[in-house]
PDB file of C-alpha atoms in Angstrom:
ATOM      1  CA  MET D   1      -0.068  -0.052  -0.036  1.00 69.00           C
ATOM      2  CA  ALA D   2       1.408   3.415  -1.024  1.00 76.00           C
ATOM      3  CA  VAL D   3       1.639   6.056   1.770  1.00 80.00           C
ATOM      4  CA  PHE D   4       1.805   9.767   0.914  1.00 80.00           C
ATOM      5  CA  LYS D   5       2.005  12.801   3.132  1.00 77.00           C
ATOM      6  CA  ASP D   6       2.491  16.595   2.782  1.00 79.00           C
ATOM      7  CA  LEU D   7       1.534  16.596  -0.867  1.00 80.00           C
ATOM      8  CA  HIS D   8       1.301  20.400  -0.713  1.00 80.00           C
ATOM      9  CA  THR D   9       5.111  20.429  -0.364  1.00 87.00           C
ATOM     10  CA  GLU D  10       7.938  19.759  -2.874  1.00 86.00           C
ATOM     11  CA  THR D  11       9.065  16.863  -0.695  1.00 87.00           C
ATOM     12  CA  GLY D  12       5.599  15.298  -0.794  1.00 83.00           C
ATOM     13  CA  LEU D  13       5.251  15.843  -4.598  1.00 87.00           C
ATOM     14  CA  LYS D  14       8.617  14.358  -5.013  1.00 88.00           C
ATOM     15  CA  SER D  15       7.510  11.017  -3.354  1.00 88.00           C
ATOM     16  CA  LEU D  16       4.480  10.925  -5.552  1.00 87.00           C
ATOM     17  CA  ASP D  17       6.477  11.642  -8.605  1.00 88.00           C
ATOM     18  CA  ASP D  18       8.982   8.805  -7.781  1.00 89.00           C
ATOM     19  CA  HIS D  19       5.863   6.497  -7.039  1.00 87.00           C
ATOM     20  CA  LEU D  20       4.407   7.250 -10.573  1.00 84.00           C
ATOM     21  CA  SER D  21       7.721   6.503 -12.374  1.00 88.00           C
ATOM     22  CA  GLY D  22       6.796   4.055 -15.061  1.00 85.00           C
ATOM     23  CA  LYS D  23       3.125   4.063 -13.998  1.00 85.00           C
ATOM     24  CA  SER D  24       0.049   5.751 -15.293  1.00 87.00           C
ATOM     25  CA  TYR D  25      -2.036   5.652 -12.151  1.00 88.00           C
ATOM     26  CA  VAL D  26      -1.357   5.319  -8.348  1.00 86.00           C
ATOM     27  CA  SER D  27      -2.671   1.778  -8.156  1.00 84.00           C
ATOM     28  CA  GLY D  28      -3.098  -0.436 -11.234  1.00 78.00           C
ATOM     29  CA  ASP D  29      -3.515   0.334 -14.902  1.00 83.00           C
ATOM     30  CA  GLU D  30      -6.633   2.540 -14.714  1.00 86.00           C
ATOM     31  CA  LEU D  31      -8.246   5.282 -12.670  1.00 85.00           C
ATOM     32  CA  THR D  32      -9.244   4.124  -9.123  1.00 86.00           C
ATOM     33  CA  LYS D  33     -10.479   5.738  -5.955  1.00 85.00           C
ATOM     34  CA  ASP D  34      -6.821   5.784  -4.837  1.00 84.00           C
ATOM     35  CA  ASP D  35      -6.172   8.215  -7.559  1.00 83.00           C
ATOM     36  CA  ILE D  36      -9.175  10.318  -6.497  1.00 86.00           C
ATOM     37  CA  LYS D  37      -7.968  10.401  -2.891  1.00 83.00           C
ATOM     38  CA  VAL D  38      -4.420  11.338  -3.911  1.00 85.00           C
ATOM     39  CA  TYR D  39      -5.814  14.013  -6.390  1.00 87.00           C
ATOM     40  CA  SER D  40      -7.780  15.735  -3.806  1.00 81.00           C
ATOM     41  CA  ALA D  41      -4.748  16.067  -1.554  1.00 83.00           C
ATOM     42  CA  VAL D  42      -2.587  17.824  -4.275  1.00 84.00           C
ATOM     43  CA  LEU D  43      -3.502  21.616  -4.312  1.00 80.00           C
ATOM     44  CA  GLU D  44      -2.656  22.271  -7.884  1.00 86.00           C
ATOM     45  CA  LYS D  45      -1.075  20.688 -11.036  1.00 87.00           C
ATOM     46  CA  PRO D  46       2.625  19.818 -10.139  1.00 89.00           C
ATOM     47  CA  SER D  47       5.301  21.769 -12.003  1.00 89.00           C
ATOM     48  CA  ASP D  48       7.369  20.348 -14.783  1.00 89.00           C
ATOM     49  CA  SER D  49       9.980  19.525 -12.086  1.00 88.00           C
ATOM     50  CA  PHE D  50       7.724  16.634 -11.223  1.00 91.00           C
ATOM     51  CA  PRO D  51       6.982  15.175 -14.797  1.00 91.00           C
ATOM     52  CA  ASN D  52       5.360  11.890 -13.648  1.00 89.00           C
ATOM     53  CA  ALA D  53       3.031  13.701 -11.165  1.00 85.00           C
ATOM     54  CA  SER D  54       2.284  16.306 -13.667  1.00 89.00           C
ATOM     55  CA  LYS D  55       1.306  13.936 -16.333  1.00 89.00           C
ATOM     56  CA  TRP D  56      -0.781  11.889 -13.911  1.00 86.00           C
ATOM     57  CA  TYR D  57      -2.526  14.962 -12.486  1.00 90.00           C
ATOM     58  CA  GLU D  58      -3.548  16.168 -16.015  1.00 88.00           C
ATOM     59  CA  SER D  59      -4.893  12.649 -16.905  1.00 87.00           C
ATOM     60  CA  VAL D  60      -7.024  12.566 -13.797  1.00 84.00           C
ATOM     61  CA  SER D  61      -8.220  16.065 -14.343  1.00 83.00           C
ATOM     62  CA  GLN D  62      -9.362  15.221 -17.835  1.00 83.00           C
ATOM     63  CA  GLN D  63     -11.258  12.067 -16.754  1.00 82.00           C
ATOM     64  CA  LEU D  64     -13.014  13.841 -13.983  1.00 80.00           C
ATOM     65  CA  ALA D  65     -13.980  16.799 -16.397  1.00 72.00           C
ATOM     66  CA  ALA D  66     -15.445  14.216 -18.790  1.00 70.00           C
ATOM     67  CA  SER D  67     -17.865  13.127 -15.979  1.00 68.00           C
ATOM     68  CA  PHE D  68     -19.052  16.776 -15.516  1.00 62.00           C
ATOM     69  CA  PRO D  69     -20.023  18.493 -18.805  1.00 60.00           C
ATOM     70  CA  GLY D  70     -20.229  22.232 -18.920  1.00 58.00           C
ATOM     71  CA  GLN D  71     -17.829  25.257 -18.784  1.00 60.00           C
ATOM     72  CA  ALA D  72     -16.690  26.120 -15.135  1.00 55.00           C
ATOM     73  CA  ALA D  73     -17.265  29.638 -14.296  1.00 56.00           C
ATOM     74  CA  GLY D  74     -16.519  29.366 -10.580  1.00 51.00           C
ATOM     75  CA  VAL D  75     -18.997  29.100  -7.665  1.00 50.00           C
ATOM     76  CA  ARG D  76     -18.852  28.965  -3.866  1.00 50.00           C
ATOM     77  CA  PHE D  77     -21.308  27.938  -1.135  1.00 43.00           C
ATOM     78  CA  SER D  78     -21.014  30.488   1.607  1.00 48.00           C
ATOM     79  CA  SER D  79     -22.828  31.751   4.615  1.00 44.00           C
ATOM     80  CA  GLN D  80     -22.367  34.708   7.120  1.00 45.00           C
ATOM     81  CA  GLY D  81     -19.478  34.286   9.487  1.00 44.00           C
ATOM     82  CA  ALA D  82     -16.245  35.828  10.677  1.00 42.00           C
ATOM     83  CA  PRO D  83     -13.686  36.596   7.935  1.00 44.00           C
ATOM     84  CA  ALA D  84     -10.687  34.449   7.612  1.00 46.00           C
ATOM     85  CA  ALA D  85      -7.766  35.612   9.776  1.00 45.00           C
ATOM     86  CA  SER D  86      -5.001  37.585   7.929  1.00 44.00           C
ATOM     87  CA  ALA D  87      -1.860  35.585   7.060  1.00 45.00           C
ATOM     88  CA  PRO D  88       1.290  36.406   8.875  1.00 49.00           C
ATOM     89  CA  ALA D  89       3.381  39.139   7.278  1.00 46.00           C
ATOM     90  CA  GLU D  90       6.194  36.737   6.460  1.00 47.00           C
ATOM     91  CA  GLU D  91       3.781  34.441   4.473  1.00 49.00           C
ATOM     92  CA  LYS D  92       2.252  37.351   2.691  1.00 45.00           C
ATOM     93  CA  LYS D  93       5.558  38.187   1.184  1.00 42.00           C
ATOM     94  CA  GLU D  94       5.483  34.855  -0.511  1.00 48.00           C
ATOM     95  CA  ALA D  95       1.923  35.231  -1.926  1.00 46.00           C
ATOM     96  CA  THR D  96       1.417  35.851  -5.563  1.00 45.00           C
ATOM     97  CA  ALA D  97      -0.447  38.784  -7.038  1.00 42.00           C
ATOM     98  CA  GLU D  98      -3.785  36.874  -6.945  1.00 46.00           C
ATOM     99  CA  ASP D  99      -3.237  36.180  -3.312  1.00 48.00           C
ATOM    100  CA  ASP D 100      -3.361  39.827  -2.590  1.00 45.00           C
ATOM    101  CA  ASP D 101      -6.913  40.158  -3.764  1.00 45.00           C
ATOM    102  CA  ASP D 102      -9.151  41.427  -0.904  1.00 45.00           C
ATOM    103  CA  ASP D 103     -11.619  38.680  -1.598  1.00 46.00           C
ATOM    104  CA  MET D 104      -9.038  35.900  -1.968  1.00 43.00           C
ATOM    105  CA  ASP D 105     -10.458  32.418  -2.020  1.00 48.00           C
ATOM    106  CA  LEU D 106      -7.920  29.805  -0.865  1.00 47.00           C
ATOM    107  CA  PHE D 107      -9.967  26.944  -1.980  1.00 49.00           C
ATOM    108  CA  GLY D 108     -10.346  27.645  -5.771  1.00 50.00           C
ATOM    109  CA  ASP D 109     -13.352  27.915  -7.975  1.00 50.00           C
ATOM    110  CA  GLU D 110     -13.803  24.515  -9.300  1.00 52.00           C
ATOM    111  CA  THR D 111     -17.421  23.684  -8.359  1.00 63.00           C
ATOM    112  CA  GLU D 112     -19.511  24.931 -11.303  1.00 71.00           C
ATOM    113  CA  GLU D 113     -19.117  21.825 -13.296  1.00 69.00           C
ATOM    114  CA  GLU D 114     -20.270  19.576 -10.354  1.00 71.00           C
ATOM    115  CA  LYS D 115     -23.229  21.816  -9.758  1.00 73.00           C
ATOM    116  CA  LYS D 116     -24.286  21.733 -13.373  1.00 75.00           C
ATOM    117  CA  ALA D 117     -23.834  18.004 -13.518  1.00 77.00           C
ATOM    118  CA  ALA D 118     -26.128  17.508 -10.447  1.00 77.00           C
ATOM    119  CA  GLU D 119     -28.766  19.834 -11.963  1.00 80.00           C
ATOM    120  CA  GLU D 120     -28.730  17.930 -15.158  1.00 80.00           C
ATOM    121  CA  ARG D 121     -29.203  14.576 -13.330  1.00 77.00           C
ATOM    122  CA  GLU D 122     -32.130  16.068 -11.365  1.00 79.00           C
ATOM    123  CA  ALA D 123     -33.762  17.482 -14.542  1.00 78.00           C
ATOM    124  CA  ALA D 124     -33.299  14.097 -16.378  1.00 77.00           C
ATOM    125  CA  LYS D 125     -34.958  12.217 -13.487  1.00 71.00           C
ATOM    126  CA  LYS D 126     -37.931  14.490 -13.433  1.00 70.00           C
ATOM    127  CA  ALA D 127     -38.337  14.387 -17.212  1.00 66.00           C
ATOM    128  CA  SER D 128     -38.503  10.547 -17.248  1.00 62.00           C
ATOM    129  CA  GLY D 129     -41.962   9.202 -16.918  1.00 50.00           C
ATOM    130  CA  LYS D 130     -40.771   5.641 -15.899  1.00 47.00           C
ATOM    131  CA  LYS D 131     -40.361   4.629 -12.315  1.00 48.00           C
ATOM    132  CA  LYS D 132     -36.710   3.447 -11.937  1.00 53.00           C
ATOM    133  CA  GLU D 133     -35.086   1.633  -9.142  1.00 54.00           C
ATOM    134  CA  SER D 134     -33.288   3.891  -6.799  1.00 70.00           C
ATOM    135  CA  GLY D 135     -29.533   3.914  -7.279  1.00 91.00           C
ATOM    136  CA  LYS D 136     -26.703   4.902  -5.038  1.00 94.00           C
ATOM    137  CA  SER D 137     -23.748   7.348  -5.472  1.00 94.00           C
ATOM    138  CA  SER D 138     -20.331   7.611  -3.733  1.00 95.00           C
ATOM    139  CA  ILE D 139     -19.231  11.204  -3.201  1.00 96.00           C
ATOM    140  CA  LEU D 140     -15.938  12.791  -2.019  1.00 96.00           C
ATOM    141  CA  LEU D 141     -16.689  16.079  -0.264  1.00 96.00           C
ATOM    142  CA  ASP D 142     -14.308  18.916   0.597  1.00 96.00           C
ATOM    143  CA  VAL D 143     -15.420  20.871   3.727  1.00 96.00           C
ATOM    144  CA  LYS D 144     -13.587  24.215   4.406  1.00 95.00           C
ATOM    145  CA  PRO D 145     -13.385  26.033   7.735  1.00 95.00           C
ATOM    146  CA  TRP D 146     -13.502  29.815   8.024  1.00 93.00           C
ATOM    147  CA  ASP D 147      -9.779  30.146   9.203  1.00 92.00           C
ATOM    148  CA  ASP D 148      -6.919  28.450  10.979  1.00 92.00           C
ATOM    149  CA  GLU D 149      -8.571  28.947  14.370  1.00 93.00           C
ATOM    150  CA  THR D 150     -11.612  26.817  13.595  1.00 93.00           C
ATOM    151  CA  ASP D 151     -11.841  23.705  15.726  1.00 95.00           C
ATOM    152  CA  MET D 152     -11.632  20.979  13.063  1.00 95.00           C
ATOM    153  CA  GLN D 153     -12.861  18.300  15.519  1.00 96.00           C
ATOM    154  CA  LYS D 154     -16.031  20.282  16.084  1.00 96.00           C
ATOM    155  CA  LEU D 155     -16.261  20.888  12.337  1.00 96.00           C
ATOM    156  CA  GLU D 156     -16.339  17.109  11.739  1.00 96.00           C
ATOM    157  CA  GLU D 157     -18.822  16.649  14.496  1.00 96.00           C
ATOM    158  CA  ALA D 158     -21.082  19.201  12.923  1.00 95.00           C
ATOM    159  CA  VAL D 159     -20.785  17.510   9.586  1.00 96.00           C
ATOM    160  CA  ARG D 160     -21.567  14.007  10.908  1.00 96.00           C
ATOM    161  CA  SER D 161     -24.450  15.341  13.016  1.00 96.00           C
ATOM    162  CA  VAL D 162     -26.377  15.595   9.770  1.00 96.00           C
ATOM    163  CA  GLN D 163     -28.404  12.395   9.695  1.00 96.00           C
ATOM    164  CA  MET D 164     -31.158  11.660   7.111  1.00 94.00           C
ATOM    165  CA  GLU D 165     -32.592   8.574   5.460  1.00 94.00           C
ATOM    166  CA  GLY D 166     -30.359   7.500   2.594  1.00 94.00           C
ATOM    167  CA  LEU D 167     -27.123   9.196   3.793  1.00 96.00           C
ATOM    168  CA  THR D 168     -24.206   7.363   5.191  1.00 96.00           C
ATOM    169  CA  TRP D 169     -21.016   9.113   6.140  1.00 96.00           C
ATOM    170  CA  GLY D 170     -17.546   7.412   5.593  1.00 95.00           C
ATOM    171  CA  ALA D 171     -13.919   8.036   6.279  1.00 95.00           C
ATOM    172  CA  SER D 172     -12.482  11.487   6.589  1.00 95.00           C
ATOM    173  CA  LYS D 173      -9.028  13.133   6.821  1.00 95.00           C
ATOM    174  CA  LEU D 174      -7.599  16.687   7.158  1.00 95.00           C
ATOM    175  CA  VAL D 175      -5.631  18.137   4.250  1.00 93.00           C
ATOM    176  CA  PRO D 176      -3.353  21.119   4.546  1.00 93.00           C
ATOM    177  CA  VAL D 177      -4.381  24.127   2.295  1.00 88.00           C
ATOM    178  CA  GLY D 178      -2.049  26.941   3.222  1.00 87.00           C
ATOM    179  CA  TYR D 179      -1.568  29.777   5.774  1.00 86.00           C
ATOM    180  CA  GLY D 180      -2.082  27.101   8.539  1.00 89.00           C
ATOM    181  CA  ILE D 181      -5.459  26.295   7.406  1.00 92.00           C
ATOM    182  CA  LYS D 182      -6.705  22.723   6.825  1.00 93.00           C
ATOM    183  CA  LYS D 183      -9.767  21.322   4.992  1.00 95.00           C
ATOM    184  CA  MET D 184     -11.481  18.187   5.766  1.00 96.00           C
ATOM    185  CA  THR D 185     -12.243  15.588   2.956  1.00 96.00           C
ATOM    186  CA  ILE D 186     -14.913  13.123   3.790  1.00 96.00           C
ATOM    187  CA  MET D 187     -16.595  10.256   1.843  1.00 96.00           C
ATOM    188  CA  MET D 188     -20.402   9.734   1.893  1.00 96.00           C
ATOM    189  CA  THR D 189     -22.749   7.369   0.241  1.00 96.00           C
ATOM    190  CA  ILE D 190     -26.290   8.528  -0.676  1.00 95.00           C
ATOM    191  CA  VAL D 191     -29.444   6.971  -2.149  1.00 94.00           C
ATOM    192  CA  ASP D 192     -30.065   9.075  -5.174  1.00 93.00           C
ATOM    193  CA  ASP D 193     -33.793   9.287  -4.776  1.00 93.00           C
ATOM    194  CA  LEU D 194     -33.717  10.333  -1.148  1.00 94.00           C
ATOM    195  CA  VAL D 195     -30.878  12.724  -0.867  1.00 94.00           C
ATOM    196  CA  SER D 196     -29.986  15.828  -2.931  1.00 94.00           C
ATOM    197  CA  VAL D 197     -26.429  16.794  -2.477  1.00 93.00           C
ATOM    198  CA  ASP D 198     -27.104  20.450  -3.369  1.00 94.00           C
ATOM    199  CA  ASN D 199     -29.750  20.624  -0.699  1.00 94.00           C
ATOM    200  CA  LEU D 200     -27.580  18.735   1.789  1.00 95.00           C
ATOM    201  CA  ILE D 201     -24.850  21.410   1.321  1.00 95.00           C
ATOM    202  CA  GLU D 202     -27.170  24.529   1.141  1.00 94.00           C
ATOM    203  CA  ASP D 203     -29.790  23.695   3.734  1.00 95.00           C
ATOM    204  CA  TYR D 204     -27.786  21.643   6.233  1.00 95.00           C
ATOM    205  CA  LEU D 205     -23.970  21.830   6.108  1.00 95.00           C
ATOM    206  CA  THR D 206     -23.615  25.582   5.470  1.00 93.00           C
ATOM    207  CA  ALA D 207     -26.846  26.707   7.369  1.00 94.00           C
ATOM    208  CA  GLU D 208     -27.080  27.684  10.916  1.00 93.00           C
ATOM    209  CA  PRO D 209     -25.805  26.457  13.260  1.00 93.00           C
ATOM    210  CA  ARG D 210     -23.221  24.405  11.468  1.00 94.00           C
ATOM    211  CA  ASN D 211     -21.959  27.461   9.533  1.00 94.00           C
ATOM    212  CA  GLU D 212     -20.235  28.588  12.822  1.00 94.00           C
ATOM    213  CA  TYR D 213     -17.460  26.037  11.681  1.00 95.00           C
ATOM    214  CA  ILE D 214     -18.104  25.382   8.046  1.00 95.00           C
ATOM    215  CA  GLN D 215     -17.282  27.964   5.543  1.00 94.00           C
ATOM    216  CA  SER D 216     -18.176  26.037   2.276  1.00 95.00           C
ATOM    217  CA  CYS D 217     -18.295  22.743   0.685  1.00 96.00           C
ATOM    218  CA  ASP D 218     -17.114  21.382  -2.667  1.00 95.00           C
ATOM    219  CA  ILE D 219     -17.822  18.095  -4.520  1.00 95.00           C
ATOM    220  CA  VAL D 220     -14.334  16.585  -5.402  1.00 94.00           C
ATOM    221  CA  ALA D 221     -15.769  13.336  -7.026  1.00 95.00           C
ATOM    222  CA  PHE D 222     -19.233  11.888  -7.724  1.00 94.00           C
ATOM    223  CA  ASN D 223     -19.472   8.360  -8.739  1.00 93.00           C
ATOM    224  CA  LYS D 224     -22.518   5.946  -9.311  1.00 91.00           C
ATOM    225  CA  ILE D 225     -22.219   2.773  -7.479  1.00 84.00           C
TER     226      ILE D 225
END
């Protein structure tokens, strides 16, 4: 079993690059959940200094994009709460011009495709006049705190406190994002006819009282099972 850590650092990316030498994917000869888990921990496409990891990242990105048609324009789920704490002066010096934006989003704008895909699935389901057997989906969700002072244990408790028919929470882990902030990635399984992911996020996870800890949620991967 491959073990990776600190994939936001050059040392971590070097270990991934070495592991992918002569390989197309993390485990086996095709895309698996192992690739999705590692992909979610890599903050951005590795540079050309890591050719194996860069090629792998691009391959995974293209395959995920194929599952979510539509042009991404960027979207965030947000709710009222305290603004993120300012980064230390020393870290600010290392920030890029984009990082200096007053409305900087550390977590990216990569959720429009997922949202459109979910809307299209719901529309197709309503348009069909035939009663179909309820299916299930496996979803990898990114849950982001407000800042580096957010209690991540309480954030996880807030997420898992959402209980409804057709929803099962799975394994979770904390992933460093930057400026001392960590996000939580968590697996969940849903019964498609019983649980709407959009409603789960907007009406439960980012609504009061859980928005005291949760800033926003993004869908990393959405697979039928």
